[in-house]
Amino acid sequence: MAAVKHFISESMKKTEIDEFLQKKLERAGYGGVTISRTPLGTHIVIYAMRPGLVIGRGGETIKELATILEEKFKVPNPQISVSEIEIPELNPYVVASRIASALERGVHFRRAGFWALNQVMEAGALGVEIIISGKLRTERARYEKFRAGYLPRCGDPPLKYMRKAEAHVQLKPGIFGVKVRIMPPDAVFPDKIQIVEAPLPEEEVPVEEETIETAAEEETKTEEASEEEAEEEEKE
């Protein structure tokens, strides 16, 4: 029971840290965080579109983050490193943040949803699902889904490969929620079989057989030559 409580508390702490960093590093294009324990402390990797804003001038911002994580969230000896997001369209945090920003600017939710959907699929994702919820068209809250590609909901591949994120934005009608699920292009599925064509066998090139003379044949030739020389001397 103690192990279960510890697991729940650690998961809640990670969620709180994720939400804090998402608000704190919104301008830096926050794209998620990974937390791992090491013998020397806690290794934290922050993914962002603009790593310079995470580090700050002279490392001020990253030092401030380390202090907050250690004092507020009780993270022992946090060692923070920053990694740049190579393809922002495949990061659910970035996609959800862009949709929320578009809704805040007054873009229609369907236009924002389909625009983000096309951007993610053009980046090479195997599948994507976007859910926008809130008072979309009436006073009653509802949600609308935007789906494309191959996106399984159960089994090992979704647990292993699927990337998920959520964002919220305050508008006049109320709070709008944006959920994004992306299946990256490097995901491997057990029901997808790839048939590889076997290479064609190389044509055999005929090799000329070299006659190898044995030692016995060489001896017979030398004997015949010596006999011929002896006969010629007798004739003379």
mmCIF file of C-alpha atoms in Angstrom:
data_model
loop_
_atom_site.group_PDB
_atom_site.id
_atom_site.type_symbol
_atom_site.label_atom_id
_atom_site.label_comp_id
_atom_site.label_asym_id
_atom_site.label_seq_id
_atom_site.Cartn_x
_atom_site.Cartn_y
_atom_site.Cartn_z
ATOM 1 C CA MET A 1 0.000 0.000 0.000
ATOM 2 C CA ALA A 2 2.897 2.342 0.740
ATOM 3 C CA ALA A 3 4.289 1.733 -2.749
ATOM 4 C CA VAL A 4 0.929 2.622 -4.311
ATOM 5 C CA LYS A 5 0.724 5.871 -2.317
ATOM 6 C CA HIS A 6 4.283 6.740 -3.313
ATOM 7 C CA PHE A 7 3.504 6.104 -6.988
ATOM 8 C CA ILE A 8 0.360 8.272 -6.834
ATOM 9 C CA SER A 9 2.141 11.120 -5.054
ATOM 10 C CA GLU A 10 5.022 11.056 -7.557
ATOM 11 C CA SER A 11 2.579 11.085 -10.493
ATOM 12 C CA MET A 12 0.681 14.024 -8.984
ATOM 13 C CA LYS A 13 3.941 15.884 -8.416
ATOM 14 C CA LYS A 14 4.992 15.340 -12.041
ATOM 15 C CA THR A 15 1.611 16.632 -13.267
ATOM 16 C CA GLU A 16 1.914 19.737 -11.081
ATOM 17 C CA ILE A 17 5.440 20.383 -12.373
ATOM 18 C CA ASP A 18 4.242 19.953 -15.953
ATOM 19 C CA GLU A 19 1.388 22.444 -15.475
ATOM 20 C CA PHE A 20 3.703 24.936 -13.758
ATOM 21 C CA LEU A 21 6.303 24.780 -16.540
ATOM 22 C CA GLN A 22 3.606 25.021 -19.214
ATOM 23 C CA LYS A 23 2.438 28.356 -17.776
ATOM 24 C CA LYS A 24 5.907 29.619 -16.895
ATOM 25 C CA LEU A 25 7.504 28.819 -20.269
ATOM 26 C CA GLU A 26 4.602 29.585 -22.591
ATOM 27 C CA ARG A 27 6.602 32.204 -24.528
ATOM 28 C CA ALA A 28 9.484 29.746 -24.951
ATOM 29 C CA GLY A 29 7.268 27.235 -26.764
ATOM 30 C CA TYR A 30 7.156 24.659 -23.970
ATOM 31 C CA GLY A 31 6.978 21.117 -25.310
ATOM 32 C CA GLY A 32 7.018 18.811 -22.283
ATOM 33 C CA VAL A 33 9.340 17.564 -19.563
ATOM 34 C CA THR A 34 10.946 14.281 -18.541
ATOM 35 C CA ILE A 35 11.975 13.616 -14.942
ATOM 36 C CA SER A 36 14.308 10.811 -13.876
ATOM 37 C CA ARG A 37 16.036 10.031 -10.589
ATOM 38 C CA THR A 38 19.799 9.529 -10.529
ATOM 39 C CA PRO A 39 22.269 8.826 -7.695
ATOM 40 C CA LEU A 40 23.420 12.457 -7.900
ATOM 41 C CA GLY A 41 19.936 13.997 -7.826
ATOM 42 C CA THR A 42 16.998 14.527 -10.189
ATOM 43 C CA HIS A 43 17.656 14.893 -13.909
ATOM 44 C CA ILE A 44 15.056 17.124 -15.591
ATOM 45 C CA VAL A 45 14.927 17.661 -19.367
ATOM 46 C CA ILE A 46 12.751 20.538 -20.604
ATOM 47 C CA TYR A 47 11.756 20.525 -24.289
ATOM 48 C CA ALA A 48 11.152 23.932 -25.858
ATOM 49 C CA MET A 49 11.068 25.623 -29.249
ATOM 50 C CA ARG A 50 13.256 28.499 -28.004
ATOM 51 C CA PRO A 51 15.795 27.103 -25.501
ATOM 52 C CA GLY A 52 17.385 30.524 -25.040
ATOM 53 C CA LEU A 53 14.288 31.827 -23.246
ATOM 54 C CA VAL A 54 14.369 28.821 -20.900
ATOM 55 C CA ILE A 55 18.016 29.373 -20.009
ATOM 56 C CA GLY A 56 17.799 33.158 -19.753
ATOM 57 C CA ARG A 57 20.558 35.734 -19.741
ATOM 58 C CA GLY A 58 23.518 34.294 -17.891
ATOM 59 C CA GLY A 59 21.406 31.280 -16.885
ATOM 60 C CA GLU A 60 19.136 33.341 -14.601
ATOM 61 C CA THR A 61 15.858 31.711 -15.690
ATOM 62 C CA ILE A 62 17.088 28.144 -15.419
ATOM 63 C CA LYS A 63 18.574 28.845 -11.969
ATOM 64 C CA GLU A 64 15.243 30.321 -10.868
ATOM 65 C CA LEU A 65 13.422 27.216 -12.129
ATOM 66 C CA ALA A 66 15.813 24.946 -10.220
ATOM 67 C CA THR A 67 15.199 26.916 -7.015
ATOM 68 C CA ILE A 68 11.393 26.783 -7.415
ATOM 69 C CA LEU A 69 11.423 23.047 -8.166
ATOM 70 C CA GLU A 70 13.564 22.356 -5.119
ATOM 71 C CA GLU A 71 11.689 24.585 -2.644
ATOM 72 C CA LYS A 72 8.077 24.452 -3.857
ATOM 73 C CA PHE A 73 7.860 20.945 -5.349
ATOM 74 C CA LYS A 74 10.462 19.299 -3.068
ATOM 75 C CA VAL A 75 12.554 17.964 -5.944
ATOM 76 C CA PRO A 76 15.928 16.837 -4.544
ATOM 77 C CA ASN A 77 18.945 18.472 -6.225
ATOM 78 C CA PRO A 78 17.333 19.257 -9.624
ATOM 79 C CA GLN A 79 19.742 19.170 -12.585
ATOM 80 C CA ILE A 80 17.957 20.909 -15.474
ATOM 81 C CA SER A 81 18.918 20.609 -19.136
ATOM 82 C CA VAL A 82 17.103 22.073 -22.145
ATOM 83 C CA SER A 83 16.479 20.315 -25.467
ATOM 84 C CA GLU A 84 15.236 22.044 -28.608
ATOM 85 C CA ILE A 85 12.141 20.636 -30.350
ATOM 86 C CA GLU A 86 13.185 19.574 -33.854
ATOM 87 C CA ILE A 87 9.691 19.259 -35.408
ATOM 88 C CA PRO A 88 7.164 21.420 -33.499
ATOM 89 C CA GLU A 89 4.221 20.024 -35.496
ATOM 90 C CA LEU A 90 4.806 16.578 -33.945
ATOM 91 C CA ASN A 91 4.782 17.911 -30.375
ATOM 92 C CA PRO A 92 1.271 17.873 -28.816
ATOM 93 C CA TYR A 93 2.102 20.655 -26.340
ATOM 94 C CA VAL A 94 3.056 23.016 -29.156
ATOM 95 C CA VAL A 95 0.018 22.074 -31.266
ATOM 96 C CA ALA A 96 -2.405 22.511 -28.346
ATOM 97 C CA SER A 97 -0.823 25.858 -27.452
ATOM 98 C CA ARG A 98 -1.133 27.079 -31.044
ATOM 99 C CA ILE A 99 -4.811 26.111 -31.199
ATOM 100 C CA ALA A 100 -5.501 27.831 -27.870
ATOM 101 C CA SER A 101 -3.703 30.947 -29.107
ATOM 102 C CA ALA A 102 -5.750 30.925 -32.328
ATOM 103 C CA LEU A 103 -9.005 30.634 -30.358
ATOM 104 C CA GLU A 104 -7.903 33.524 -28.169
ATOM 105 C CA ARG A 105 -7.357 35.665 -31.283
ATOM 106 C CA GLY A 106 -10.918 34.966 -32.424
ATOM 107 C CA VAL A 107 -10.279 32.248 -35.033
ATOM 108 C CA HIS A 108 -13.244 29.883 -35.496
ATOM 109 C CA PHE A 109 -12.672 26.593 -33.672
ATOM 110 C CA ARG A 110 -13.227 24.459 -36.792
ATOM 111 C CA ARG A 111 -10.776 26.470 -38.827
ATOM 112 C CA ALA A 112 -8.177 26.230 -36.049
ATOM 113 C CA GLY A 113 -8.791 22.490 -35.637
ATOM 114 C CA PHE A 114 -8.522 21.593 -39.337
ATOM 115 C CA TRP A 115 -5.498 23.859 -39.791
ATOM 116 C CA ALA A 116 -3.637 22.126 -36.950
ATOM 117 C CA LEU A 117 -4.753 18.705 -38.236
ATOM 118 C CA ASN A 118 -3.256 19.349 -41.681
ATOM 119 C CA GLN A 119 -0.036 20.720 -40.182
ATOM 120 C CA VAL A 120 0.506 17.601 -38.062
ATOM 121 C CA MET A 121 -0.220 15.150 -40.893
ATOM 122 C CA GLU A 122 2.047 17.045 -43.316
ATOM 123 C CA ALA A 123 4.855 16.751 -40.757
ATOM 124 C CA GLY A 124 4.695 12.945 -41.118
ATOM 125 C CA ALA A 125 2.535 11.821 -38.194
ATOM 126 C CA LEU A 126 0.815 8.451 -38.537
ATOM 127 C CA GLY A 127 -2.336 9.764 -36.856
ATOM 128 C CA VAL A 128 -3.706 12.692 -34.879
ATOM 129 C CA GLU A 129 -6.797 13.510 -32.850
ATOM 130 C CA ILE A 130 -7.783 17.003 -31.685
ATOM 131 C CA ILE A 131 -10.672 17.627 -29.281
ATOM 132 C CA ILE A 132 -11.909 21.174 -28.685
ATOM 133 C CA SER A 133 -14.469 21.514 -25.892
ATOM 134 C CA GLY A 134 -16.445 24.389 -24.402
ATOM 135 C CA LYS A 135 -19.352 26.622 -25.380
ATOM 136 C CA LEU A 136 -18.530 26.329 -29.063
ATOM 137 C CA ARG A 137 -21.748 27.551 -30.698
ATOM 138 C CA THR A 138 -24.437 27.590 -28.003
ATOM 139 C CA GLU A 139 -24.722 28.293 -24.297
ATOM 140 C CA ARG A 140 -24.407 24.583 -23.633
ATOM 141 C CA ALA A 141 -20.911 23.129 -23.495
ATOM 142 C CA ARG A 142 -20.036 20.503 -26.089
ATOM 143 C CA TYR A 143 -16.976 19.144 -27.850
ATOM 144 C CA GLU A 144 -15.883 18.470 -31.396
ATOM 145 C CA LYS A 145 -13.290 15.970 -32.637
ATOM 146 C CA PHE A 146 -10.896 16.265 -35.549
ATOM 147 C CA ARG A 147 -9.221 12.994 -36.580
ATOM 148 C CA ALA A 148 -6.892 11.874 -39.338
ATOM 149 C CA GLY A 149 -4.624 8.902 -40.031
ATOM 150 C CA TYR A 150 -4.164 5.736 -37.991
ATOM 151 C CA LEU A 151 -4.673 6.219 -34.258
ATOM 152 C CA PRO A 152 -5.405 3.065 -32.190
ATOM 153 C CA ARG A 153 -6.898 3.589 -28.754
ATOM 154 C CA CYS A 154 -5.887 0.386 -26.948
ATOM 155 C CA GLY A 155 -2.968 -2.009 -26.754
ATOM 156 C CA ASP A 156 0.741 -1.528 -26.224
ATOM 157 C CA PRO A 157 1.561 0.910 -29.096
ATOM 158 C CA PRO A 158 -0.645 3.764 -27.745
ATOM 159 C CA LEU A 159 0.875 3.379 -24.282
ATOM 160 C CA LYS A 160 4.394 3.256 -25.693
ATOM 161 C CA TYR A 161 4.342 5.789 -28.517
ATOM 162 C CA MET A 162 1.316 8.103 -28.293
ATOM 163 C CA ARG A 163 2.052 11.713 -27.304
ATOM 164 C CA LYS A 164 -0.673 13.626 -25.453
ATOM 165 C CA ALA A 165 -1.132 17.168 -24.223
ATOM 166 C CA GLU A 166 -3.876 19.494 -23.048
ATOM 167 C CA ALA A 167 -4.284 23.277 -22.985
ATOM 168 C CA HIS A 168 -6.937 25.701 -21.719
ATOM 169 C CA VAL A 169 -7.858 29.215 -22.738
ATOM 170 C CA GLN A 170 -10.242 31.707 -21.115
ATOM 171 C CA LEU A 171 -12.686 33.302 -23.583
ATOM 172 C CA LYS A 172 -15.847 35.384 -23.181
ATOM 173 C CA PRO A 173 -18.233 32.380 -23.285
ATOM 174 C CA GLY A 174 -16.062 30.509 -20.756
ATOM 175 C CA ILE A 175 -13.070 28.194 -20.613
ATOM 176 C CA PHE A 176 -12.202 26.238 -23.761
ATOM 177 C CA GLY A 177 -10.185 23.029 -23.559
ATOM 178 C CA VAL A 178 -7.901 21.604 -26.242
ATOM 179 C CA LYS A 179 -6.688 17.987 -26.188
ATOM 180 C CA VAL A 180 -4.174 16.692 -28.716
ATOM 181 C CA ARG A 181 -3.061 13.099 -29.343
ATOM 182 C CA ILE A 182 -0.340 12.389 -31.897
ATOM 183 C CA MET A 183 1.057 9.079 -33.127
ATOM 184 C CA PRO A 184 4.645 9.811 -34.271
ATOM 185 C CA PRO A 185 6.058 8.435 -37.535
ATOM 186 C CA ASP A 186 8.521 6.114 -35.742
ATOM 187 C CA ALA A 187 5.760 4.099 -33.999
ATOM 188 C CA VAL A 188 5.838 0.337 -34.633
ATOM 189 C CA PHE A 189 2.608 -1.696 -34.696
ATOM 190 C CA PRO A 190 2.439 -5.498 -34.358
ATOM 191 C CA ASP A 191 -0.329 -5.757 -36.993
ATOM 192 C CA LYS A 192 1.665 -3.856 -39.606
ATOM 193 C CA ILE A 193 3.860 -6.321 -41.521
ATOM 194 C CA GLN A 194 6.521 -5.013 -43.858
ATOM 195 C CA ILE A 195 7.497 -7.320 -46.723
ATOM 196 C CA VAL A 196 11.069 -6.816 -47.869
ATOM 197 C CA GLU A 197 12.025 -8.069 -51.314
ATOM 198 C CA ALA A 198 14.876 -10.564 -51.196
ATOM 199 C CA PRO A 199 17.992 -9.605 -53.182
ATOM 200 C CA LEU A 200 18.439 -11.430 -56.498
ATOM 201 C CA PRO A 201 21.231 -14.058 -56.566
ATOM 202 C CA GLU A 202 24.344 -12.925 -58.389
ATOM 203 C CA GLU A 203 25.100 -14.638 -61.714
ATOM 204 C CA GLU A 204 27.998 -17.051 -61.525
ATOM 205 C CA VAL A 205 30.859 -16.105 -63.834
ATOM 206 C CA PRO A 206 32.559 -19.177 -65.362
ATOM 207 C CA VAL A 207 36.171 -19.409 -64.292
ATOM 208 C CA GLU A 208 38.725 -20.971 -66.660
ATOM 209 C CA GLU A 209 40.354 -23.962 -65.082
ATOM 210 C CA GLU A 210 44.077 -23.721 -64.947
ATOM 211 C CA THR A 211 45.998 -26.873 -65.603
ATOM 212 C CA ILE A 212 48.268 -27.545 -62.736
ATOM 213 C CA GLU A 213 51.209 -29.760 -63.529
ATOM 214 C CA THR A 214 52.178 -32.205 -60.864
ATOM 215 C CA ALA A 215 55.712 -32.997 -59.836
ATOM 216 C CA ALA A 216 55.502 -36.417 -61.482
ATOM 217 C CA GLU A 217 54.587 -34.923 -64.868
ATOM 218 C CA GLU A 218 57.505 -32.523 -64.618
ATOM 219 C CA GLU A 219 59.892 -35.429 -63.889
ATOM 220 C CA THR A 220 58.688 -37.399 -66.926
ATOM 221 C CA LYS A 221 59.171 -34.362 -69.157
ATOM 222 C CA THR A 222 62.748 -33.865 -67.924
ATOM 223 C CA GLU A 223 63.541 -37.568 -68.488
ATOM 224 C CA GLU A 224 62.210 -37.438 -72.067
ATOM 225 C CA ALA A 225 64.250 -34.350 -72.774
ATOM 226 C CA SER A 226 67.462 -35.988 -71.454
ATOM 227 C CA GLU A 227 66.859 -39.136 -73.591
ATOM 228 C CA GLU A 228 66.405 -37.031 -76.737
ATOM 229 C CA GLU A 229 69.676 -35.230 -76.041
ATOM 230 C CA ALA A 230 71.488 -38.568 -75.581
ATOM 231 C CA GLU A 231 70.159 -39.905 -78.933
ATOM 232 C CA GLU A 232 71.285 -36.777 -80.754
ATOM 233 C CA GLU A 233 74.815 -37.137 -79.313
ATOM 234 C CA GLU A 234 75.037 -40.802 -80.492
ATOM 235 C CA LYS A 235 73.988 -39.818 -84.016
ATOM 236 C CA GLU A 236 76.686 -37.224 -84.143
#
